[in-house]
Amino acid sequence: MEKIVTRHFGQENSHHLDNYRQDNGYEAARKALTQMTPAQVIDEVKKSNLRGLGGAGFPTGTKWSFIPQANPKPKYLVINGDEGEPGTFKDKYIFEQDPHALLEGIIITCYAIGSHKAYIYIRGEYIKSLERVQAAVDEAYKANFLGKGIMGTGFDIDVVVHPGAGAYICGEETALLESLEGKKGFPRLKPPFPAVIGLFGCPTVINNVETIACVPPIINKGAEWYAKLGCEKNGGNRLFCVSGHVNKPGVYELPNGTTLREIIYDHAGGIPNGRKLKAVIPGGISAPILTPDQLDVKMDFDSLKAIGSMAGSGGIIVMDDTTDMVWAAMVAARFFAHESCGQCSPCREGSGWVYRNVKKLYHGQAREHDLKNLPGIVNNIGGNTICAFGDAVSMSVGSYVSKFRSEFEAKIQSTVILSEAKDLKVS
Ligand code: SF4
C-alpha cells in the first residue's frame, strides 16, 4: 500500500528541510505557483475527493472555493492542530516527523485561496510539536520557501506558529478563531461562516493538519491518482489512531474504505488475552459507539454516517468484554461536562446533568426515574446549541444508553437490591 502522509515517518532527521527536499520536497509548491492558476489548484483538489480529516469531512476544494476573491480584505489560512478529541493523536506525528509536508501544503493552499498569511494553531501540550514546527518554519524562511517572493515567484507568504492553551472547545473552528484573536475560546454563531467573516473579520479557510499535508502529493501526482487510492467521494488514505484494548495501539495510514474489522484485527493485532470485542468508538469520543455486529463498516465518512455514527477525527477506541459500559458512558459524560464552554444553557446545564445522572447509575445510587429521564435529557441538548459540541454530547452518551441499555438497567436493579439490603439492616 502506498503511504502518503507517513511516507517520511521513521527516517533519520525526517523533520529537517534537507531530508524533505531529497524526496522532491517543495516541488509541488513550485509546480502550483509556476504552472497552475489558483483556480486550477482548487479544481485539482476538488477532483481528488480530499475531505477535511479533522472530523467534519467537508470536501476540501469546495471549502477553498467559498473564499470570496472580490472581497478586498486580506484572506487567511488557519491550520487547526488543536487535536483535543480523546482517542486522537495523529497530527502530533505530522508536526514532529514531517513538518515541511505541512508547510508545503500551506503554501499551495494559500496560493489557491489568495492568502499571504497562515496561522498554525498547535495544541499547547504538544511542546515537541511546537518546537519542531517552529524550527521548520525558520528553516523554510532561510531557504526562501516562506517570506517575500518565495522561490523567485513573486508570491509572498508568512506563517505564524501559535500555541493553544488547553481548552477542548478551541478545536471547534470558530472558537479557535476567537482564541487566535486573543479572546476566550467561545464558538461563534454560524452564519456568517469563516469563509466570509473569519479571522479578524476577514475571509478565512480553516483546515486540519493532515488534510493540508495531503495537498503536495495531490499536486505532484494528480487528483486521479489520489482519488483512486480511497473510495467513492472520499479519496486517498487516512490516519487512524487505534487505542484501548488492542495488541498494537498506534497510528495506521490506510485507504479510506478499509473496514473497522481489518483495522482492529489485521493491523492493530486484535484484542489482547483472547478476549472478545464489546464496543468500539470509531471517530473520537464524540462519535456514537458501535457494537461487534457493525465491524464490517467501511471507515469512510459516508459509510459511518449511514450506520448512525461518524468517521470524525479517526480516533478508534476499542473496548473488550471486561468493559463496564456505564463506566465508559460516565467517563465520556465527565469529559463533556468538563469541556462545555458554558455559552448555551442546554449544553452547560445538560452536560453536567447527564454526567451526574450517569455517575449516580454507575455508583449504584440511581432510581428507575434516573434512567427513564436520561434519554430525554440527552436528546434535549443536541440541536439546541451554538456549536456541534451539544450534538456530540447527545449522540455519544445517547448511543451508550440505547445500545447497552441492559447494563444500565442492571445498575438500577443492583441499586434496588442494595437499598433493600440496607432497609433490612436498619429494621
Ligand atoms: Fe459552548 Fe456547548 Fe454551546 Fe458549544 S454547545 S457553544 S461548547 S455551551
CSV table of C-alpha atoms and ligand atoms in Angstrom, one decimal:
chain,number,residue,atom,x,y,z
A,1,MET,CA,0.0,0.0,0.0
A,2,GLU,CA,1.3,3.4,-1.0
A,3,LYS,CA,2.0,5.7,2.0
A,4,ILE,CA,1.2,9.4,1.6
A,5,VAL,CA,1.3,11.4,4.8
A,6,THR,CA,3.5,8.9,6.7
A,7,ARG,CA,6.0,8.4,3.8
A,8,HIS,CA,8.8,10.0,5.6
A,9,PHE,CA,8.0,8.8,9.2
A,10,GLY,CA,10.8,7.0,10.8
A,11,GLN,CA,13.5,8.4,8.5
A,12,GLU,CA,16.5,9.9,10.3
A,13,ASN,CA,16.0,13.7,10.6
A,14,SER,CA,12.7,13.4,8.8
A,15,HIS,CA,11.7,16.8,10.2
A,16,HIS,CA,14.6,18.6,8.6
A,17,LEU,CA,14.4,20.5,5.4
A,18,ASP,CA,17.4,18.7,3.8
A,19,ASN,CA,15.6,15.4,4.3
A,20,TYR,CA,12.3,16.7,2.9
A,21,ARG,CA,14.0,18.2,-0.2
A,22,GLN,CA,15.6,14.8,-1.0
A,23,ASP,CA,12.2,13.5,-1.9
A,24,ASN,CA,11.0,16.2,-4.2
A,25,GLY,CA,10.2,18.5,-1.3
A,26,TYR,CA,8.7,21.8,-2.2
A,27,GLU,CA,8.5,20.8,-5.9
A,28,ALA,CA,4.7,20.6,-5.7
A,29,ALA,CA,4.6,24.2,-4.4
A,30,ARG,CA,6.9,25.3,-7.2
A,31,LYS,CA,4.7,23.5,-9.7
A,32,ALA,CA,1.5,25.1,-8.3
A,33,LEU,CA,3.0,28.6,-8.2
A,34,THR,CA,4.6,28.5,-11.7
A,35,GLN,CA,2.5,26.2,-13.8
A,36,MET,CA,-1.0,26.4,-12.4
A,37,THR,CA,-3.6,29.1,-11.7
A,38,PRO,CA,-5.2,29.3,-8.3
A,39,ALA,CA,-8.5,28.0,-9.9
A,40,GLN,CA,-6.6,25.1,-11.4
A,41,VAL,CA,-5.2,24.2,-7.9
A,42,ILE,CA,-8.7,24.3,-6.4
A,43,ASP,CA,-10.1,22.2,-9.2
A,44,GLU,CA,-7.4,19.6,-8.8
A,45,VAL,CA,-8.1,19.3,-5.1
A,46,LYS,CA,-11.8,19.1,-5.7
A,47,LYS,CA,-11.3,16.2,-8.2
A,48,SER,CA,-9.1,14.4,-5.7
A,49,ASN,CA,-12.0,13.9,-3.3
A,50,LEU,CA,-9.9,15.1,-0.5
A,51,ARG,CA,-12.1,15.7,2.5
A,52,GLY,CA,-11.5,17.5,5.8
A,53,LEU,CA,-9.7,15.0,8.0
A,54,GLY,CA,-10.2,16.8,11.3
A,55,GLY,CA,-13.6,15.4,11.7
A,56,ALA,CA,-16.1,17.3,9.5
A,57,GLY,CA,-15.3,15.5,6.3
A,58,PHE,CA,-16.2,18.5,4.2
A,59,PRO,CA,-14.8,18.5,0.6
A,60,THR,CA,-11.6,20.5,0.8
A,61,GLY,CA,-11.5,22.0,-2.7
A,62,THR,CA,-15.1,23.1,-2.3
A,63,LYS,CA,-14.3,24.8,1.0
A,64,TRP,CA,-11.5,26.7,-0.6
A,65,SER,CA,-13.8,27.9,-3.4
A,66,PHE,CA,-16.1,29.6,-0.9
A,67,ILE,CA,-13.4,32.3,-0.3
A,68,PRO,CA,-14.8,35.5,-2.0
A,69,GLN,CA,-12.0,36.7,-4.2
A,70,ALA,CA,-13.7,40.0,-4.9
A,71,ASN,CA,-13.6,40.9,-1.2
A,72,PRO,CA,-10.7,43.4,-0.8
A,73,LYS,CA,-9.9,42.3,2.8
A,74,PRO,CA,-6.9,40.0,3.4
A,75,LYS,CA,-7.5,36.3,3.3
A,76,TYR,CA,-6.2,33.9,5.9
A,77,LEU,CA,-5.4,30.2,6.2
A,78,VAL,CA,-5.7,28.7,9.7
A,79,ILE,CA,-4.4,25.2,10.4
A,80,ASN,CA,-6.3,23.5,13.2
A,81,GLY,CA,-3.7,21.5,15.1
A,82,ASP,CA,-5.6,21.6,18.4
A,83,GLU,CA,-6.2,17.8,18.3
A,84,GLY,CA,-8.1,17.7,21.6
A,85,GLU,CA,-10.5,14.9,20.7
A,86,PRO,CA,-9.9,12.0,23.1
A,87,GLY,CA,-8.6,9.0,21.2
A,88,THR,CA,-6.9,11.2,18.5
A,89,PHE,CA,-3.1,11.5,18.3
A,90,LYS,CA,-2.2,11.7,14.6
A,91,ASP,CA,-1.4,15.4,13.9
A,92,LYS,CA,1.3,15.4,16.5
A,93,TYR,CA,3.2,12.8,14.4
A,94,ILE,CA,2.9,15.1,11.3
A,95,PHE,CA,4.2,18.0,13.3
A,96,GLU,CA,7.1,16.0,14.8
A,97,GLN,CA,8.0,13.8,11.8
A,98,ASP,CA,7.3,15.8,8.7
A,99,PRO,CA,6.5,19.5,9.4
A,100,HIS,CA,7.7,20.5,6.0
A,101,ALA,CA,4.9,18.5,4.3
A,102,LEU,CA,2.5,20.7,6.2
A,103,LEU,CA,4.3,23.9,5.3
A,104,GLU,CA,4.4,22.9,1.6
A,105,GLY,CA,0.6,22.2,1.8
A,106,ILE,CA,0.2,25.6,3.4
A,107,ILE,CA,2.0,27.4,0.6
A,108,ILE,CA,-0.2,25.7,-2.1
A,109,THR,CA,-3.4,26.3,-0.1
A,110,CYS,CA,-2.5,30.0,0.4
A,111,TYR,CA,-1.8,30.4,-3.3
A,112,ALA,CA,-5.1,28.7,-4.2
A,113,ILE,CA,-7.2,31.0,-1.9
A,114,GLY,CA,-5.3,34.2,-2.4
A,115,SER,CA,-3.9,34.3,1.1
A,116,HIS,CA,-0.5,35.6,2.2
A,117,LYS,CA,-0.7,34.7,5.9
A,118,ALA,CA,-1.2,31.4,7.6
A,119,TYR,CA,-1.5,30.6,11.3
A,120,ILE,CA,-0.7,27.1,12.6
A,121,TYR,CA,-2.6,26.6,15.9
A,122,ILE,CA,-1.0,23.8,17.9
A,123,ARG,CA,-2.3,22.2,21.0
A,124,GLY,CA,-0.4,23.8,23.9
A,125,GLU,CA,0.5,20.5,25.5
A,126,TYR,CA,2.4,19.5,22.3
A,127,ILE,CA,5.7,21.0,23.3
A,128,LYS,CA,7.8,18.9,20.9
A,129,SER,CA,5.4,19.7,18.0
A,130,LEU,CA,5.6,23.4,18.7
A,131,GLU,CA,9.4,23.2,18.7
A,132,ARG,CA,9.7,21.1,15.6
A,133,VAL,CA,7.2,23.2,13.6
A,134,GLN,CA,8.8,26.5,14.6
A,135,ALA,CA,12.2,25.1,13.6
A,136,ALA,CA,10.8,24.0,10.2
A,137,VAL,CA,9.3,27.5,9.7
A,138,ASP,CA,12.7,29.0,10.5
A,139,GLU,CA,14.4,26.7,8.0
A,140,ALA,CA,11.8,27.5,5.3
A,141,TYR,CA,12.2,31.2,5.8
A,142,LYS,CA,16.0,30.9,5.4
A,143,ALA,CA,15.6,28.8,2.2
A,144,ASN,CA,13.1,31.3,0.8
A,145,PHE,CA,10.2,28.8,0.8
A,146,LEU,CA,8.5,31.3,3.1
A,147,GLY,CA,8.8,35.1,3.2
A,148,LYS,CA,8.9,37.6,0.3
A,149,GLY,CA,8.9,36.4,-3.3
A,150,ILE,CA,9.2,32.8,-2.5
A,151,MET,CA,11.2,30.6,-4.9
A,152,GLY,CA,11.7,33.6,-7.1
A,153,THR,CA,8.0,33.6,-8.0
A,154,GLY,CA,6.9,37.0,-6.5
A,155,PHE,CA,4.4,35.3,-4.2
A,156,ASP,CA,4.7,36.4,-0.5
A,157,ILE,CA,3.7,34.3,2.4
A,158,ASP,CA,4.1,34.5,6.2
A,159,VAL,CA,3.5,31.7,8.6
A,160,VAL,CA,2.9,32.2,12.4
A,161,VAL,CA,3.0,29.3,14.9
A,162,HIS,CA,0.5,29.8,17.7
A,163,PRO,CA,0.2,27.5,20.8
A,164,GLY,CA,-3.3,26.8,22.2
A,165,ALA,CA,-3.9,26.9,26.0
A,166,GLY,CA,-5.6,23.5,26.6
A,167,ALA,CA,-9.3,24.0,26.0
A,168,TYR,CA,-11.0,21.2,24.0
A,169,ILE,CA,-13.5,23.6,22.5
A,170,CYS,CA,-10.7,25.6,20.8
A,171,GLY,CA,-10.6,22.7,18.3
A,172,GLU,CA,-14.1,24.0,17.1
A,173,GLU,CA,-13.1,26.2,14.2
A,174,THR,CA,-14.8,29.4,15.3
A,175,ALA,CA,-13.7,29.1,18.9
A,176,LEU,CA,-10.2,28.6,17.5
A,177,LEU,CA,-10.5,31.9,15.7
A,178,GLU,CA,-11.6,33.6,18.9
A,179,SER,CA,-8.6,32.1,20.7
A,180,LEU,CA,-6.3,33.3,17.9
A,181,GLU,CA,-7.7,36.8,18.2
A,182,GLY,CA,-6.7,36.7,21.9
A,183,LYS,CA,-10.2,36.2,23.3
A,184,LYS,CA,-11.9,33.4,25.3
A,185,GLY,CA,-12.5,30.4,23.1
A,186,PHE,CA,-16.2,30.7,22.6
A,187,PRO,CA,-17.7,29.2,19.4
A,188,ARG,CA,-19.4,31.8,17.2
A,189,LEU,CA,-22.9,31.5,15.8
A,190,LYS,CA,-22.9,30.5,12.1
A,191,PRO,CA,-23.7,32.0,9.6
A,192,PRO,CA,-21.7,34.0,8.8
A,193,PHE,CA,-19.2,31.3,8.1
A,194,PRO,CA,-15.5,31.8,8.4
A,195,ALA,CA,-15.1,31.8,4.6
A,196,VAL,CA,-16.9,35.1,4.6
A,197,ILE,CA,-16.2,36.5,8.1
A,198,GLY,CA,-13.4,34.6,9.8
A,199,LEU,CA,-10.1,35.6,11.5
A,200,PHE,CA,-10.1,39.4,12.3
A,201,GLY,CA,-13.3,39.7,10.3
A,202,CYS,CA,-11.6,38.5,7.1
A,203,PRO,CA,-12.3,35.6,4.7
A,204,THR,CA,-10.6,32.5,6.3
A,205,VAL,CA,-10.1,28.9,5.4
A,206,ILE,CA,-9.6,26.6,8.4
A,207,ASN,CA,-8.2,23.1,7.7
A,208,ASN,CA,-6.9,20.2,9.7
A,209,VAL,CA,-3.1,19.4,9.7
A,210,GLU,CA,-3.5,16.0,8.0
A,211,THR,CA,-5.7,17.5,5.3
A,212,ILE,CA,-3.2,20.1,4.3
A,213,ALA,CA,-0.3,17.6,4.4
A,214,CYS,CA,-2.1,15.6,1.7
A,215,VAL,CA,-2.1,18.5,-0.7
A,216,PRO,CA,1.5,18.4,-2.0
A,217,PRO,CA,1.3,14.8,-3.2
A,218,ILE,CA,-2.1,15.6,-4.9
A,219,ILE,CA,-0.4,18.4,-6.9
A,220,ASN,CA,2.6,16.3,-7.6
A,221,LYS,CA,0.9,13.1,-8.7
A,222,GLY,CA,-2.5,14.3,-9.7
A,223,ALA,CA,-6.1,14.2,-8.5
A,224,GLU,CA,-6.9,11.0,-10.3
A,225,TRP,CA,-4.1,9.1,-8.5
A,226,TYR,CA,-5.2,10.3,-5.1
A,227,ALA,CA,-8.9,9.7,-5.7
A,228,LYS,CA,-8.3,6.1,-6.8
A,229,LEU,CA,-6.5,5.3,-3.5
A,230,GLY,CA,-9.6,5.8,-1.5
A,231,CYS,CA,-13.3,5.1,-2.1
A,232,GLU,CA,-16.1,6.9,-3.8
A,233,LYS,CA,-16.3,10.5,-2.7
A,234,ASN,CA,-13.5,10.0,-0.2
A,235,GLY,CA,-10.1,9.9,-1.9
A,236,GLY,CA,-6.8,8.9,-0.5
A,237,ASN,CA,-5.7,7.4,2.7
A,238,ARG,CA,-6.4,8.4,6.3
A,239,LEU,CA,-4.5,8.2,9.6
A,240,PHE,CA,-6.4,6.0,12.0
A,241,CYS,CA,-5.4,6.3,15.7
A,242,VAL,CA,-6.1,3.0,17.4
A,243,SER,CA,-6.1,2.8,21.2
A,244,GLY,CA,-7.8,0.8,24.0
A,245,HIS,CA,-7.9,-2.9,24.1
A,246,VAL,CA,-5.7,-3.9,21.2
A,247,ASN,CA,-2.4,-5.6,21.0
A,248,LYS,CA,-0.7,-3.0,18.8
A,249,PRO,CA,-2.1,0.5,19.5
A,250,GLY,CA,-0.8,3.2,17.2
A,251,VAL,CA,-1.3,5.4,14.2
A,252,TYR,CA,-2.1,3.5,10.9
A,253,GLU,CA,-2.2,5.0,7.5
A,254,LEU,CA,-4.7,3.1,5.5
A,255,PRO,CA,-7.0,3.7,2.5
A,256,ASN,CA,-10.4,5.3,3.2
A,257,GLY,CA,-12.8,2.5,2.9
A,258,THR,CA,-10.7,0.0,4.9
A,259,THR,CA,-13.1,-1.8,7.3
A,260,LEU,CA,-13.1,-1.4,11.0
A,261,ARG,CA,-12.6,-5.1,11.4
A,262,GLU,CA,-9.4,-5.0,9.2
A,263,ILE,CA,-8.0,-2.1,11.2
A,264,ILE,CA,-8.6,-3.8,14.6
A,265,TYR,CA,-7.6,-7.4,13.7
A,266,ASP,CA,-5.3,-7.2,10.7
A,267,HIS,CA,-3.4,-4.0,11.6
A,268,ALA,CA,-3.7,-3.4,15.4
A,269,GLY,CA,-3.3,-7.1,16.2
A,270,GLY,CA,-6.7,-7.9,17.7
A,271,ILE,CA,-7.9,-7.9,21.3
A,272,PRO,CA,-5.3,-8.9,24.0
A,273,ASN,CA,-5.6,-12.2,26.0
A,274,GLY,CA,-8.1,-13.7,23.6
A,275,ARG,CA,-10.9,-11.6,24.9
A,276,LYS,CA,-13.9,-10.6,22.8
A,277,LEU,CA,-14.6,-7.2,21.5
A,278,LYS,CA,-17.6,-5.5,23.1
A,279,ALA,CA,-17.7,-2.0,21.7
A,280,VAL,CA,-15.7,0.5,19.5
A,281,ILE,CA,-15.7,4.3,19.2
A,282,PRO,CA,-14.9,4.8,15.6
A,283,GLY,CA,-14.0,8.5,15.3
A,284,GLY,CA,-13.1,10.1,18.6
A,285,ILE,CA,-15.2,10.3,21.8
A,286,SER,CA,-17.9,12.4,20.1
A,287,ALA,CA,-18.8,9.6,17.7
A,288,PRO,CA,-21.7,7.2,18.6
A,289,ILE,CA,-20.4,3.9,19.8
A,290,LEU,CA,-20.5,0.7,17.6
A,291,THR,CA,-21.2,-2.9,18.5
A,292,PRO,CA,-19.4,-6.1,17.2
A,293,ASP,CA,-22.1,-6.7,14.5
A,294,GLN,CA,-21.0,-3.3,12.9
A,295,LEU,CA,-17.3,-4.1,12.5
A,296,ASP,CA,-17.6,-4.6,8.7
A,297,VAL,CA,-18.4,-1.0,8.2
A,298,LYS,CA,-16.0,0.8,5.8
A,299,MET,CA,-14.2,3.6,7.6
A,300,ASP,CA,-15.1,6.5,5.4
A,301,PHE,CA,-17.3,9.5,6.2
A,302,ASP,CA,-20.4,8.3,4.2
A,303,SER,CA,-20.4,4.6,5.3
A,304,LEU,CA,-20.1,5.5,9.0
A,305,LYS,CA,-22.8,8.2,8.7
A,306,ALA,CA,-25.1,5.6,7.0
A,307,ILE,CA,-25.0,3.4,10.2
A,308,GLY,CA,-25.6,6.3,12.5
A,309,SER,CA,-22.1,7.1,13.6
A,310,MET,CA,-19.3,9.2,12.2
A,311,ALA,CA,-15.7,9.0,11.0
A,312,GLY,CA,-14.8,12.1,13.0
A,313,SER,CA,-11.2,12.5,13.8
A,314,GLY,CA,-10.1,8.9,13.0
A,315,GLY,CA,-9.7,8.1,16.7
A,316,ILE,CA,-10.7,4.4,17.2
A,317,ILE,CA,-11.1,3.4,20.9
A,318,VAL,CA,-11.6,-0.4,21.3
A,319,MET,CA,-13.3,-1.9,24.4
A,320,ASP,CA,-13.2,-5.6,25.2
A,321,ASP,CA,-15.8,-7.6,27.1
A,322,THR,CA,-14.5,-6.7,30.5
A,323,THR,CA,-15.6,-3.0,30.0
A,324,ASP,CA,-18.4,-1.7,32.1
A,325,MET,CA,-20.4,0.4,29.6
A,326,VAL,CA,-22.0,2.5,32.3
A,327,TRP,CA,-18.5,3.4,33.4
A,328,ALA,CA,-17.5,4.1,29.8
A,329,ALA,CA,-20.5,6.4,29.4
A,330,MET,CA,-19.7,8.1,32.7
A,331,VAL,CA,-16.1,8.8,31.5
A,332,ALA,CA,-17.4,10.3,28.2
A,333,ALA,CA,-20.1,12.4,30.1
A,334,ARG,CA,-17.5,13.7,32.6
A,335,PHE,CA,-15.3,14.8,29.7
A,336,PHE,CA,-18.2,16.7,28.0
A,337,ALA,CA,-19.4,18.3,31.3
A,338,HIS,CA,-15.8,19.5,32.0
A,339,GLU,CA,-15.2,20.8,28.5
A,340,SER,CA,-18.5,22.6,27.8
A,341,CYS,CA,-17.6,26.3,27.2
A,342,GLY,CA,-20.8,27.3,29.1
A,343,GLN,CA,-22.2,29.7,26.5
A,344,CYS,CA,-25.5,27.9,25.9
A,345,SER,CA,-27.8,26.6,28.6
A,346,PRO,CA,-28.7,23.2,27.1
A,347,CYS,CA,-25.1,22.3,26.9
A,348,ARG,CA,-23.8,24.0,30.0
A,349,GLU,CA,-26.6,22.6,32.3
A,350,GLY,CA,-27.4,19.5,30.3
A,351,SER,CA,-23.9,18.1,30.1
A,352,GLY,CA,-23.5,18.4,33.9
A,353,TRP,CA,-26.9,16.9,34.4
A,354,VAL,CA,-26.1,13.9,32.1
A,355,TYR,CA,-22.8,13.3,34.0
A,356,ARG,CA,-24.4,13.5,37.4
A,357,ASN,CA,-27.1,11.1,36.3
A,358,VAL,CA,-24.8,8.5,34.7
A,359,LYS,CA,-22.4,8.8,37.7
A,360,LYS,CA,-25.3,8.0,40.1
A,361,LEU,CA,-26.1,5.0,37.9
A,362,TYR,CA,-22.5,3.8,37.9
A,363,HIS,CA,-22.2,4.1,41.7
A,364,GLY,CA,-25.5,2.3,42.4
A,365,GLN,CA,-27.2,5.4,43.7
A,366,ALA,CA,-29.8,5.8,41.0
A,367,ARG,CA,-33.5,5.0,40.9
A,368,GLU,CA,-35.6,4.0,37.9
A,369,HIS,CA,-36.6,7.5,37.1
A,370,ASP,CA,-33.0,8.5,36.7
A,371,LEU,CA,-32.6,6.0,33.8
A,372,LYS,CA,-36.0,6.8,32.4
A,373,ASN,CA,-35.1,10.5,32.3
A,374,LEU,CA,-31.7,10.1,30.8
A,375,PRO,CA,-32.6,9.8,27.1
A,376,GLY,CA,-34.8,12.9,27.4
A,377,ILE,CA,-32.1,15.0,29.0
A,378,VAL,CA,-29.5,13.8,26.4
A,379,ASN,CA,-31.8,14.4,23.4
A,380,ASN,CA,-32.7,17.9,24.5
A,381,ILE,CA,-29.1,19.1,24.3
A,382,GLY,CA,-28.3,18.3,20.6
A,383,GLY,CA,-29.8,20.6,18.0
A,384,ASN,CA,-30.3,23.4,20.6
A,385,THR,CA,-26.9,24.8,20.9
A,386,ILE,CA,-24.5,27.2,19.2
A,387,CYS,CA,-21.9,24.6,18.2
A,388,ALA,CA,-21.8,20.9,17.4
A,389,PHE,CA,-20.5,20.1,20.9
A,390,GLY,CA,-24.1,19.8,22.1
A,391,ASP,CA,-24.8,17.3,19.4
A,392,ALA,CA,-21.7,15.3,20.4
A,393,VAL,CA,-23.0,15.0,24.0
A,394,SER,CA,-26.3,13.8,22.7
A,395,MET,CA,-25.0,11.3,20.1
A,396,SER,CA,-22.2,9.9,22.2
A,397,VAL,CA,-23.8,9.3,25.6
A,398,GLY,CA,-27.2,8.6,23.9
A,399,SER,CA,-25.6,5.7,22.0
A,400,TYR,CA,-24.3,4.0,25.1
A,401,VAL,CA,-27.7,4.1,26.7
A,402,SER,CA,-29.5,2.8,23.7
A,403,LYS,CA,-27.1,0.1,22.7
A,404,PHE,CA,-26.2,-1.2,26.2
A,405,ARG,CA,-29.5,-0.5,28.0
A,406,SER,CA,-29.5,-3.8,29.8
A,407,GLU,CA,-26.2,-2.8,31.6
A,408,PHE,CA,-27.8,0.5,32.7
A,409,GLU,CA,-30.9,-1.4,33.9
A,410,ALA,CA,-28.7,-3.8,35.8
A,411,LYS,CA,-27.3,-0.9,37.7
A,412,ILE,CA,-30.8,0.1,38.7
A,413,GLN,CA,-31.5,-3.5,39.9
A,414,SER,CA,-28.4,-3.6,41.9
A,415,THR,CA,-29.4,-0.2,43.4
A,416,VAL,CA,-32.7,-1.6,44.5
A,417,ILE,CA,-31.1,-4.8,45.9
A,418,LEU,CA,-28.6,-2.6,47.8
A,419,SER,CA,-31.2,-0.3,49.2
A,420,GLU,CA,-33.4,-3.3,50.2
A,421,ALA,CA,-30.5,-4.8,52.0
A,422,LYS,CA,-29.9,-1.5,53.7
A,423,ASP,CA,-33.6,-1.4,54.8
A,424,LEU,CA,-33.3,-4.9,56.2
A,425,LYS,CA,-30.3,-4.0,58.1
A,426,VAL,CA,-32.0,-0.9,59.5
A,427,SER,CA,-35.1,-2.8,60.6
B,1,SF4,FE1,-20.2,26.1,24.3
B,1,SF4,FE2,-21.6,23.8,24.5
B,1,SF4,FE3,-22.7,25.9,23.5
B,1,SF4,FE4,-20.7,24.7,22.1
B,1,SF4,S1,-22.7,23.8,22.6
B,1,SF4,S2,-21.1,26.9,22.4
B,1,SF4,S3,-19.5,24.1,23.8
B,1,SF4,S4,-22.0,25.7,25.6
